[in-house]
Amino acid sequence: MRMSDLIMKKRDGGALDRDEIRWMIEGYTKGDIPDYQMSAMCMAIYFKGMTPDETFELTMAMLDSGDKIDLSGINGVKADKHSTGGVGDKTSLLLCPMVAACGVKMAKLSGRGLGHTGGTIDKLESFPGFSVEMSEEAFIKQVNEVGFAIAGQTADLCPADKKLYALRDVTATVASMPLIVSSILCKKLAVGADVIVLDVKCGSGAFMQTEDDAFALARALTDVGRRAGKKVVAVVTDMDEPLGVTVGNAIEVHEALATLRGEYRGELMELCLVLGTQILRESGVAADDDAARAMLEHAVESGAALEKFAAFVKAQGGDPAAVYDPKKLILAPVCLDVKADRAGYVRRIQAEDVGLVSMHLGGGRAAKGDSIDPGVGLALGKKVGDPVAVGDVLATIFARTEEAGEKAVEMLRDCYEISAEKVERGPFVKGVVK
Ligand code: URA
């Protein structure tokens, strides 16, 4: 087989077969196929797309390029969740204990990642002593005993995706549906949960900016996931403004805990209830959506989910007292308000740009290996649709220095668009693709 022939075939709109896709992915992972040929292939896929069969074969070839986690030692149904990424997304921190309190095991591997804030792992490391390093045996033992674990990745899962994603990032080929589907699903399949729920974000702070694209991605993900033998449900949700009311690391843990304590009832809890409902129903522990939702609500109201969270923090070496006394999760000392300079209604909060404010403060990572400051971040006092008077606090910044804080105040004010007319918010959950 010759790579140039495969590139030509795809360039001319042909479909690659299983053997061709496997040969290409193996060759690229081993280094036999150079980046310049793979770049040309990615661009051809970007323009010509892939059939559902090709996307499935690409996913399976990438899955088979590396290690797989064996979750067979976990008793009962195992679930996993993935989000296509968004600003202020702390969903896993609530969803895992809520679902575990209802009797479904959550086995999650998480990365640190690049971006506006750290990944789930960085957020959890706000708990003094918390560790995500554990052997596969310890991971399985904890899931069995506590109901869930969130660990860092040590096994070499999907090396083909690591290499390909880095290449796509610098060749303007990230935004290709089949490449996104195979990249997301090969990693989820390598972890091996039975039920996978996917939160597909849609809006200015997401990969998929329109509803049509987000639903198309959701359908492609569920199609390939089902063909791989998994129960996969995708929920399309709004990312036109940051999720919830905080962006950062420790500050997002504060919000997650307050929400688990029942102090807030915003879209963050709604999202967890919708995602959790899919998991409980697909796992068979709830007969239908209403029963699943009632179980999740009860897990929060009874304090069972918060207790699960404390048990999880303790099992991973953190101080569980901080779950009940969040003052132990220390925020950066310079606290500055962003005040409205005009009256009206919040029309938009540019999620992507709010993420950049967090990056500027030191809460995110621009390059692999950068350190992050867990204490910096921001809290949004007003969300889309809220009325605003001159002088109202739109948001509060937590910065390490006055200088960084003052710049962040200016940056964050620019993220808010205030209109004179009343603003109606669209639905937060746009649909569920089963
Ligand atoms: N997330 C991934 O893991 N891969 C993509 O291609 C896009 C989002």
CSV table of C-alpha atoms and ligand atoms in Angstrom, one decimal:
chain,number,residue,atom,x,y,z
A,1,MET,CA,0.0,0.0,0.0
A,2,ARG,CA,1.2,3.5,-0.7
A,3,MET,CA,0.1,6.5,1.4
A,4,SER,CA,0.1,8.8,-1.7
A,5,ASP,CA,-2.5,6.5,-3.3
A,6,LEU,CA,-4.7,6.7,-0.1
A,7,ILE,CA,-4.4,10.5,0.0
A,8,MET,CA,-5.4,10.6,-3.7
A,9,LYS,CA,-8.4,8.4,-3.1
A,10,LYS,CA,-9.7,10.5,-0.3
A,11,ARG,CA,-8.9,13.8,-2.1
A,12,ASP,CA,-11.1,12.5,-5.0
A,13,GLY,CA,-14.0,11.7,-2.6
A,14,GLY,CA,-13.4,7.9,-2.3
A,15,ALA,CA,-14.0,5.9,0.8
A,16,LEU,CA,-11.0,4.1,2.5
A,17,ASP,CA,-11.6,0.5,3.6
A,18,ARG,CA,-10.8,-1.1,6.9
A,19,ASP,CA,-7.4,-2.4,5.8
A,20,GLU,CA,-6.3,0.9,4.4
A,21,ILE,CA,-7.3,2.8,7.5
A,22,ARG,CA,-5.6,0.3,9.8
A,23,TRP,CA,-2.4,0.3,7.6
A,24,MET,CA,-2.4,4.1,7.7
A,25,ILE,CA,-2.9,4.5,11.5
A,26,GLU,CA,-0.4,1.8,12.4
A,27,GLY,CA,2.1,3.3,10.0
A,28,TYR,CA,1.6,6.8,11.3
A,29,THR,CA,1.8,5.7,15.0
A,30,LYS,CA,5.1,3.8,14.3
A,31,GLY,CA,6.6,6.8,12.4
A,32,ASP,CA,6.7,5.0,9.0
A,33,ILE,CA,4.2,7.6,7.6
A,34,PRO,CA,5.6,11.1,7.8
A,35,ASP,CA,3.7,14.1,9.2
A,36,TYR,CA,3.5,15.8,5.8
A,37,GLN,CA,1.6,12.9,4.3
A,38,MET,CA,-0.7,12.6,7.3
A,39,SER,CA,-1.3,16.3,7.1
A,40,ALA,CA,-2.5,16.0,3.5
A,41,MET,CA,-4.7,13.1,4.5
A,42,CYS,CA,-6.3,15.1,7.4
A,43,MET,CA,-7.0,18.0,5.0
A,44,ALA,CA,-8.5,15.6,2.5
A,45,ILE,CA,-10.7,14.2,5.2
A,46,TYR,CA,-11.6,17.8,6.3
A,47,PHE,CA,-12.9,18.6,2.9
A,48,LYS,CA,-14.3,15.3,1.7
A,49,GLY,CA,-15.5,13.9,5.1
A,50,MET,CA,-15.8,10.2,5.9
A,51,THR,CA,-18.7,7.7,5.6
A,52,PRO,CA,-20.1,6.2,8.9
A,53,ASP,CA,-18.2,3.0,8.1
A,54,GLU,CA,-14.9,4.9,7.6
A,55,THR,CA,-15.4,6.9,10.9
A,56,PHE,CA,-16.1,3.7,12.8
A,57,GLU,CA,-13.0,1.9,11.3
A,58,LEU,CA,-10.8,5.0,12.1
A,59,THR,CA,-12.1,5.0,15.7
A,60,MET,CA,-11.3,1.3,16.1
A,61,ALA,CA,-7.9,1.6,14.5
A,62,MET,CA,-7.0,4.4,16.9
A,63,LEU,CA,-8.3,2.5,19.8
A,64,ASP,CA,-6.1,-0.5,18.9
A,65,SER,CA,-3.0,1.7,18.6
A,66,GLY,CA,-2.3,1.5,22.4
A,67,ASP,CA,-3.3,0.1,25.8
A,68,LYS,CA,-6.8,-0.5,27.0
A,69,ILE,CA,-8.0,-0.4,30.6
A,70,ASP,CA,-9.5,-3.6,31.9
A,71,LEU,CA,-12.5,-2.7,34.1
A,72,SER,CA,-13.8,-6.3,34.4
A,73,GLY,CA,-12.8,-6.2,38.1
A,74,ILE,CA,-15.4,-3.6,38.9
A,75,ASN,CA,-18.7,-5.0,40.0
A,76,GLY,CA,-21.9,-3.9,38.2
A,77,VAL,CA,-22.4,-1.4,35.5
A,78,LYS,CA,-19.6,1.1,34.8
A,79,ALA,CA,-20.3,4.5,33.4
A,80,ASP,CA,-18.2,7.3,32.0
A,81,LYS,CA,-18.8,10.8,30.9
A,82,HIS,CA,-17.1,13.1,28.5
A,83,SER,CA,-17.6,16.8,27.6
A,84,THR,CA,-16.5,18.3,24.3
A,85,GLY,CA,-15.1,21.1,26.5
A,86,GLY,CA,-16.3,24.4,27.7
A,87,VAL,CA,-15.5,27.3,30.0
A,88,GLY,CA,-16.4,26.8,33.6
A,89,ASP,CA,-17.2,23.1,33.1
A,90,LYS,CA,-17.0,21.4,36.5
A,91,THR,CA,-19.7,18.9,35.8
A,92,SER,CA,-17.7,15.7,36.7
A,93,LEU,CA,-17.2,17.0,40.2
A,94,LEU,CA,-20.9,16.8,40.8
A,95,LEU,CA,-22.1,14.1,38.4
A,96,CYS,CA,-19.7,11.4,39.7
A,97,PRO,CA,-20.8,11.5,43.3
A,98,MET,CA,-24.5,12.0,42.4
A,99,VAL,CA,-24.5,8.9,40.1
A,100,ALA,CA,-22.3,6.9,42.6
A,101,ALA,CA,-24.8,7.7,45.4
A,102,CYS,CA,-27.5,6.1,43.2
A,103,GLY,CA,-25.5,2.9,42.8
A,104,VAL,CA,-23.8,3.2,39.4
A,105,LYS,CA,-20.0,3.1,39.3
A,106,MET,CA,-18.1,5.9,37.6
A,107,ALA,CA,-14.6,5.1,36.4
A,108,LYS,CA,-13.0,8.2,35.1
A,109,LEU,CA,-9.6,8.9,33.8
A,110,SER,CA,-8.9,12.6,33.4
A,111,GLY,CA,-6.2,14.8,31.9
A,112,ARG,CA,-4.7,18.0,32.9
A,113,GLY,CA,-5.1,19.4,29.4
A,114,LEU,CA,-4.5,22.8,28.0
A,115,GLY,CA,-6.9,25.6,28.2
A,116,HIS,CA,-8.6,28.3,30.1
A,117,THR,CA,-8.7,26.5,33.4
A,118,GLY,CA,-7.0,23.3,34.4
A,119,GLY,CA,-8.7,20.0,33.8
A,120,THR,CA,-10.8,18.1,36.4
A,121,ILE,CA,-7.6,16.8,37.9
A,122,ASP,CA,-6.2,20.3,38.5
A,123,LYS,CA,-9.4,21.4,40.1
A,124,LEU,CA,-9.4,18.4,42.4
A,125,GLU,CA,-5.8,19.1,43.4
A,126,SER,CA,-7.1,22.3,45.1
A,127,PHE,CA,-7.8,19.8,48.0
A,128,PRO,CA,-4.6,19.7,50.0
A,129,GLY,CA,-3.0,16.3,49.6
A,130,PHE,CA,-5.3,15.1,46.8
A,131,SER,CA,-3.6,12.7,44.4
A,132,VAL,CA,-4.6,11.3,41.1
A,133,GLU,CA,-1.7,8.9,40.7
A,134,MET,CA,-2.8,5.4,41.4
A,135,SER,CA,-2.2,1.9,39.9
A,136,GLU,CA,-4.9,0.2,37.9
A,137,GLU,CA,-5.6,-2.1,40.8
A,138,ALA,CA,-6.0,0.7,43.3
A,139,PHE,CA,-8.3,2.5,40.8
A,140,ILE,CA,-10.5,-0.6,40.5
A,141,LYS,CA,-10.5,-1.1,44.2
A,142,GLN,CA,-11.6,2.4,44.9
A,143,VAL,CA,-14.4,2.3,42.3
A,144,ASN,CA,-15.7,-0.8,43.9
A,145,GLU,CA,-15.5,0.6,47.5
A,146,VAL,CA,-16.4,4.3,47.1
A,147,GLY,CA,-18.4,4.1,43.9
A,148,PHE,CA,-16.1,6.3,41.8
A,149,ALA,CA,-12.6,7.4,41.2
A,150,ILE,CA,-11.0,10.1,39.0
A,151,ALA,CA,-7.4,9.2,38.2
A,152,GLY,CA,-4.7,10.6,35.9
A,153,GLN,CA,-3.8,8.6,32.9
A,154,THR,CA,-0.7,6.4,33.1
A,155,ALA,CA,-1.4,3.7,30.5
A,156,ASP,CA,-0.5,4.6,26.9
A,157,LEU,CA,-4.1,5.0,25.6
A,158,CYS,CA,-4.5,5.8,22.0
A,159,PRO,CA,-1.0,7.0,21.0
A,160,ALA,CA,-2.3,7.4,17.5
A,161,ASP,CA,-4.8,10.1,18.7
A,162,LYS,CA,-2.0,11.9,20.7
A,163,LYS,CA,0.1,12.2,17.6
A,164,LEU,CA,-2.8,13.0,15.2
A,165,TYR,CA,-4.4,15.6,17.5
A,166,ALA,CA,-1.1,17.5,17.8
A,167,LEU,CA,-0.8,17.4,14.0
A,168,ARG,CA,-4.4,18.6,13.5
A,169,ASP,CA,-3.9,21.4,15.9
A,170,VAL,CA,-1.2,22.9,13.7
A,171,THR,CA,-2.7,22.1,10.3
A,172,ALA,CA,-6.2,23.7,10.7
A,173,THR,CA,-7.9,20.3,10.7
A,174,VAL,CA,-9.3,20.0,14.2
A,175,ALA,CA,-12.8,21.0,13.1
A,176,SER,CA,-13.5,17.9,11.1
A,177,MET,CA,-16.5,15.8,12.2
A,178,PRO,CA,-15.0,12.3,11.6
A,179,LEU,CA,-11.7,13.3,13.1
A,180,ILE,CA,-13.4,14.7,16.2
A,181,VAL,CA,-15.6,11.6,16.6
A,182,SER,CA,-12.8,9.1,16.3
A,183,SER,CA,-10.6,11.2,18.6
A,184,ILE,CA,-13.1,11.4,21.4
A,185,LEU,CA,-14.5,7.9,21.1
A,186,CYS,CA,-11.2,6.0,20.8
A,187,LYS,CA,-10.2,7.4,24.2
A,188,LYS,CA,-13.6,6.6,25.8
A,189,LEU,CA,-13.6,3.1,24.4
A,190,ALA,CA,-10.0,2.5,25.7
A,191,VAL,CA,-11.3,3.1,29.2
A,192,GLY,CA,-14.0,0.6,28.6
A,193,ALA,CA,-17.1,1.7,30.5
A,194,ASP,CA,-20.4,0.1,29.5
A,195,VAL,CA,-22.4,3.3,29.5
A,196,ILE,CA,-21.0,6.5,28.1
A,197,VAL,CA,-22.7,9.9,28.3
A,198,LEU,CA,-21.4,12.7,26.1
A,199,ASP,CA,-22.0,16.4,26.8
A,200,VAL,CA,-21.8,18.0,23.4
A,201,LYS,CA,-21.4,21.8,23.8
A,202,CYS,CA,-22.9,24.2,21.3
A,203,GLY,CA,-22.2,27.9,21.1
A,204,SER,CA,-19.6,30.6,21.1
A,205,GLY,CA,-17.4,28.8,23.6
A,206,ALA,CA,-17.5,25.5,21.9
A,207,PHE,CA,-16.1,23.6,18.9
A,208,MET,CA,-19.6,23.4,17.4
A,209,GLN,CA,-21.0,26.9,17.2
A,210,THR,CA,-24.3,26.0,15.6
A,211,GLU,CA,-27.1,23.7,16.8
A,212,ASP,CA,-27.1,21.9,13.5
A,213,ASP,CA,-23.4,21.0,13.8
A,214,ALA,CA,-23.7,20.1,17.5
A,215,PHE,CA,-26.6,17.7,16.8
A,216,ALA,CA,-24.7,16.2,13.8
A,217,LEU,CA,-21.7,15.6,16.1
A,218,ALA,CA,-24.0,14.1,18.7
A,219,ARG,CA,-25.5,11.7,16.2
A,220,ALA,CA,-22.2,10.7,14.7
A,221,LEU,CA,-20.8,10.0,18.3
A,222,THR,CA,-23.8,7.9,19.3
A,223,ASP,CA,-23.7,6.0,16.0
A,224,VAL,CA,-20.1,5.0,16.3
A,225,GLY,CA,-20.3,4.3,20.0
A,226,ARG,CA,-23.2,1.9,19.5
A,227,ARG,CA,-21.4,0.1,16.7
A,228,ALA,CA,-18.6,-0.4,19.1
A,229,GLY,CA,-21.0,-2.2,21.4
A,230,LYS,CA,-21.6,0.6,24.0
A,231,LYS,CA,-24.6,2.3,25.3
A,232,VAL,CA,-23.9,5.9,24.3
A,233,VAL,CA,-26.2,8.9,24.8
A,234,ALA,CA,-25.3,12.5,23.8
A,235,VAL,CA,-26.8,15.6,25.4
A,236,VAL,CA,-26.4,18.9,23.4
A,237,THR,CA,-26.1,21.8,25.8
A,238,ASP,CA,-25.5,25.6,25.5
A,239,MET,CA,-22.0,27.0,25.7
A,240,ASP,CA,-22.9,30.6,24.7
A,241,GLU,CA,-21.9,31.7,28.2
A,242,PRO,CA,-19.7,30.0,30.8
A,243,LEU,CA,-21.3,27.1,32.6
A,244,GLY,CA,-22.4,28.0,36.1
A,245,VAL,CA,-21.1,31.0,37.9
A,246,THR,CA,-17.3,30.4,38.4
A,247,VAL,CA,-14.3,29.9,36.2
A,248,GLY,CA,-10.9,28.8,37.7
A,249,ASN,CA,-9.8,25.9,39.7
A,250,ALA,CA,-10.4,26.1,43.5
A,251,ILE,CA,-13.3,28.5,42.9
A,252,GLU,CA,-15.0,25.9,40.6
A,253,VAL,CA,-14.7,23.4,43.4
A,254,HIS,CA,-16.4,25.9,45.7
A,255,GLU,CA,-19.3,26.1,43.3
A,256,ALA,CA,-19.5,22.4,42.8
A,257,LEU,CA,-19.7,21.9,46.6
A,258,ALA,CA,-22.2,24.6,47.1
A,259,THR,CA,-24.4,23.1,44.4
A,260,LEU,CA,-24.1,19.7,45.9
A,261,ARG,CA,-25.1,21.2,49.2
A,262,GLY,CA,-28.3,22.4,47.4
A,263,GLU,CA,-27.4,26.1,47.7
A,264,TYR,CA,-27.7,26.8,44.0
A,265,ARG,CA,-30.2,25.4,41.5
A,266,GLY,CA,-28.9,26.8,38.2
A,267,GLU,CA,-28.0,25.2,34.9
A,268,LEU,CA,-25.0,23.3,36.4
A,269,MET,CA,-27.3,21.2,38.6
A,270,GLU,CA,-29.8,20.9,35.7
A,271,LEU,CA,-27.0,19.6,33.5
A,272,CYS,CA,-25.9,17.0,36.1
A,273,LEU,CA,-29.5,15.9,36.5
A,274,VAL,CA,-29.9,15.4,32.7
A,275,LEU,CA,-26.6,13.6,32.3
A,276,GLY,CA,-27.2,11.5,35.4
A,277,THR,CA,-30.6,10.6,34.2
A,278,GLN,CA,-29.2,9.1,31.0
A,279,ILE,CA,-26.7,7.1,32.9
A,280,LEU,CA,-29.1,5.7,35.5
A,281,ARG,CA,-31.6,4.8,32.7
A,282,GLU,CA,-29.1,3.2,30.4
A,283,SER,CA,-27.5,1.3,33.3
A,284,GLY,CA,-30.9,-0.1,34.2
A,285,VAL,CA,-31.0,1.1,37.8
A,286,ALA,CA,-34.0,3.4,36.9
A,287,ALA,CA,-37.0,2.3,34.9
A,288,ASP,CA,-37.4,5.7,33.2
A,289,ASP,CA,-36.3,9.3,33.1
A,290,ASP,CA,-38.6,10.4,35.9
A,291,ALA,CA,-37.5,7.7,38.2
A,292,ALA,CA,-33.8,8.4,37.4
A,293,ARG,CA,-34.2,12.2,38.1
A,294,ALA,CA,-36.0,11.5,41.4
A,295,MET,CA,-33.1,9.3,42.5
A,296,LEU,CA,-30.6,11.9,41.7
A,297,GLU,CA,-32.5,14.7,43.4
A,298,HIS,CA,-32.8,12.5,46.5
A,299,ALA,CA,-29.0,11.8,46.4
A,300,VAL,CA,-28.5,15.6,46.6
A,301,GLU,CA,-31.2,16.5,49.1
A,302,SER,CA,-30.3,13.7,51.5
A,303,GLY,CA,-26.6,14.7,51.5
A,304,ALA,CA,-25.6,11.2,50.1
A,305,ALA,CA,-23.9,12.8,47.1
A,306,LEU,CA,-21.9,15.2,49.3
A,307,GLU,CA,-20.9,12.2,51.5
A,308,LYS,CA,-19.8,10.3,48.5
A,309,PHE,CA,-17.7,13.3,47.4
A,310,ALA,CA,-16.0,13.4,50.9
A,311,ALA,CA,-15.3,9.6,50.8
A,312,PHE,CA,-13.8,10.1,47.3
A,313,VAL,CA,-11.5,13.0,48.4
A,314,LYS,CA,-10.4,11.0,51.5
A,315,ALA,CA,-9.7,7.8,49.4
A,316,GLN,CA,-7.4,9.9,47.1
A,317,GLY,CA,-5.4,11.4,49.9
A,318,GLY,CA,-7.2,14.8,50.2
A,319,ASP,CA,-8.6,16.4,53.3
A,320,PRO,CA,-12.3,15.5,53.4
A,321,ALA,CA,-12.9,18.3,56.0
A,322,ALA,CA,-12.6,20.8,53.1
A,323,VAL,CA,-15.7,19.3,51.6
A,324,TYR,CA,-17.7,20.6,54.6
A,325,ASP,CA,-15.6,23.6,55.3
A,326,PRO,CA,-14.7,25.1,51.9
A,327,LYS,CA,-12.7,27.9,53.5
A,328,LYS,CA,-9.9,25.4,53.4
A,329,LEU,CA,-9.9,25.7,49.6
A,330,ILE,CA,-8.0,29.0,49.5
A,331,LEU,CA,-8.6,31.6,46.9
A,332,ALA,CA,-6.1,34.2,45.6
A,333,PRO,CA,-6.0,37.3,47.9
A,334,VAL,CA,-6.7,40.2,45.5
A,335,CYS,CA,-10.4,40.4,45.1
A,336,LEU,CA,-11.8,43.0,42.7
A,337,ASP,CA,-15.3,43.7,41.4
A,338,VAL,CA,-16.2,44.3,37.8
A,339,LYS,CA,-18.9,46.9,37.9
A,340,ALA,CA,-21.5,47.7,35.1
A,341,ASP,CA,-21.0,51.0,33.4
A,342,ARG,CA,-24.4,50.9,31.7
A,343,ALA,CA,-27.9,49.7,32.6
A,344,GLY,CA,-29.9,47.1,30.7
A,345,TYR,CA,-29.9,43.3,30.4
A,346,VAL,CA,-27.0,40.9,29.9
A,347,ARG,CA,-27.3,39.8,26.2
A,348,ARG,CA,-24.1,37.8,26.0
A,349,ILE,CA,-21.0,36.8,28.0
A,350,GLN,CA,-18.4,35.7,25.5
A,351,ALA,CA,-17.4,32.3,27.0
A,352,GLU,CA,-14.2,32.0,25.0
A,353,ASP,CA,-13.0,35.5,26.2
A,354,VAL,CA,-13.9,34.7,29.8
A,355,GLY,CA,-11.7,31.7,29.5
A,356,LEU,CA,-8.9,34.0,28.4
A,357,VAL,CA,-9.3,36.1,31.5
A,358,SER,CA,-8.8,33.0,33.6
A,359,MET,CA,-5.7,32.2,31.5
A,360,HIS,CA,-4.4,35.7,32.0
A,361,LEU,CA,-4.8,35.3,35.8
A,362,GLY,CA,-2.8,32.1,35.7
A,363,GLY,CA,-5.7,29.6,36.1
A,364,GLY,CA,-5.0,27.8,32.8
A,365,ARG,CA,-2.1,26.3,30.9
A,366,ALA,CA,-0.9,27.5,27.5
A,367,ALA,CA,1.7,24.8,27.1
A,368,LYS,CA,2.1,21.3,28.4
A,369,GLY,CA,4.0,21.3,31.6
A,370,ASP,CA,3.1,24.9,32.6
A,371,SER,CA,2.1,25.2,36.2
A,372,ILE,CA,-1.3,26.7,37.2
A,373,ASP,CA,-2.4,28.8,40.1
A,374,PRO,CA,-5.3,27.0,41.8
A,375,GLY,CA,-6.5,30.0,43.7
A,376,VAL,CA,-7.1,32.5,40.9
A,377,GLY,CA,-10.3,32.8,39.0
A,378,LEU,CA,-13.6,34.7,38.7
A,379,ALA,CA,-17.2,34.5,39.9
A,380,LEU,CA,-19.9,35.8,37.6
A,381,GLY,CA,-22.5,37.9,39.5
A,382,LYS,CA,-24.8,38.3,36.4
A,383,LYS,CA,-25.7,35.8,33.7
A,384,VAL,CA,-27.4,36.1,30.4
A,385,GLY,CA,-30.9,37.6,30.8
A,386,ASP,CA,-30.2,39.2,34.1
A,387,PRO,CA,-31.2,42.9,34.6
A,388,VAL,CA,-28.3,45.2,35.4
A,389,ALA,CA,-28.1,48.7,36.9
A,390,VAL,CA,-25.1,51.0,36.6
A,391,GLY,CA,-22.7,50.1,39.4
A,392,ASP,CA,-24.0,46.5,39.8
A,393,VAL,CA,-21.3,43.9,40.3
A,394,LEU,CA,-21.1,41.9,37.0
A,395,ALA,CA,-18.3,39.7,38.3
A,396,THR,CA,-15.6,39.4,40.9
A,397,ILE,CA,-12.0,38.6,40.1
A,398,PHE,CA,-9.6,36.6,42.4
A,399,ALA,CA,-6.0,37.5,41.4
A,400,ARG,CA,-2.6,36.9,42.7
A,401,THR,CA,-1.4,40.6,42.2
A,402,GLU,CA,-3.2,44.0,41.9
A,403,GLU,CA,-1.7,44.4,38.4
A,404,ALA,CA,-3.0,41.1,37.1
A,405,GLY,CA,-6.4,41.8,38.8
A,406,GLU,CA,-6.8,45.2,37.3
A,407,LYS,CA,-6.1,44.0,33.8
A,408,ALA,CA,-8.6,41.1,34.3
A,409,VAL,CA,-11.3,43.6,35.4
A,410,GLU,CA,-11.0,45.4,32.1
A,411,MET,CA,-10.9,42.2,30.1
A,412,LEU,CA,-13.9,40.8,31.9
A,413,ARG,CA,-16.0,43.9,31.4
A,414,ASP,CA,-15.4,43.6,27.7
A,415,CYS,CA,-16.8,40.0,27.8
A,416,TYR,CA,-20.2,41.4,28.8
A,417,GLU,CA,-22.6,42.6,26.2
A,418,ILE,CA,-25.5,44.7,27.8
A,419,SER,CA,-28.5,45.5,25.7
A,420,ALA,CA,-31.3,48.0,26.4
A,421,GLU,CA,-34.0,45.4,25.6
A,422,LYS,CA,-35.1,42.5,27.7
A,423,VAL,CA,-33.2,39.3,26.8
A,424,GLU,CA,-34.8,35.9,26.8
A,425,ARG,CA,-32.5,33.0,27.5
A,426,GLY,CA,-32.8,30.0,25.1
A,427,PRO,CA,-33.1,26.5,26.6
A,428,PHE,CA,-29.9,25.3,28.3
A,429,VAL,CA,-30.4,21.7,27.3
A,430,LYS,CA,-31.0,21.7,23.6
A,431,GLY,CA,-31.8,18.0,23.2
A,432,VAL,CA,-30.8,14.4,23.9
A,433,VAL,CA,-29.6,12.1,21.2
A,434,LYS,CA,-30.1,8.4,22.1
B,1,URA,N1,-11.7,16.5,21.9
B,1,URA,C1,-10.9,15.5,21.5
B,1,URA,O1,-10.5,14.7,22.4
B,1,URA,N2,-10.6,15.4,20.2
B,1,URA,C2,-11.1,16.2,19.3
B,1,URA,O2,-10.8,16.1,18.1
B,1,URA,C3,-11.9,17.3,19.7
B,1,URA,C4,-12.2,17.4,21.0
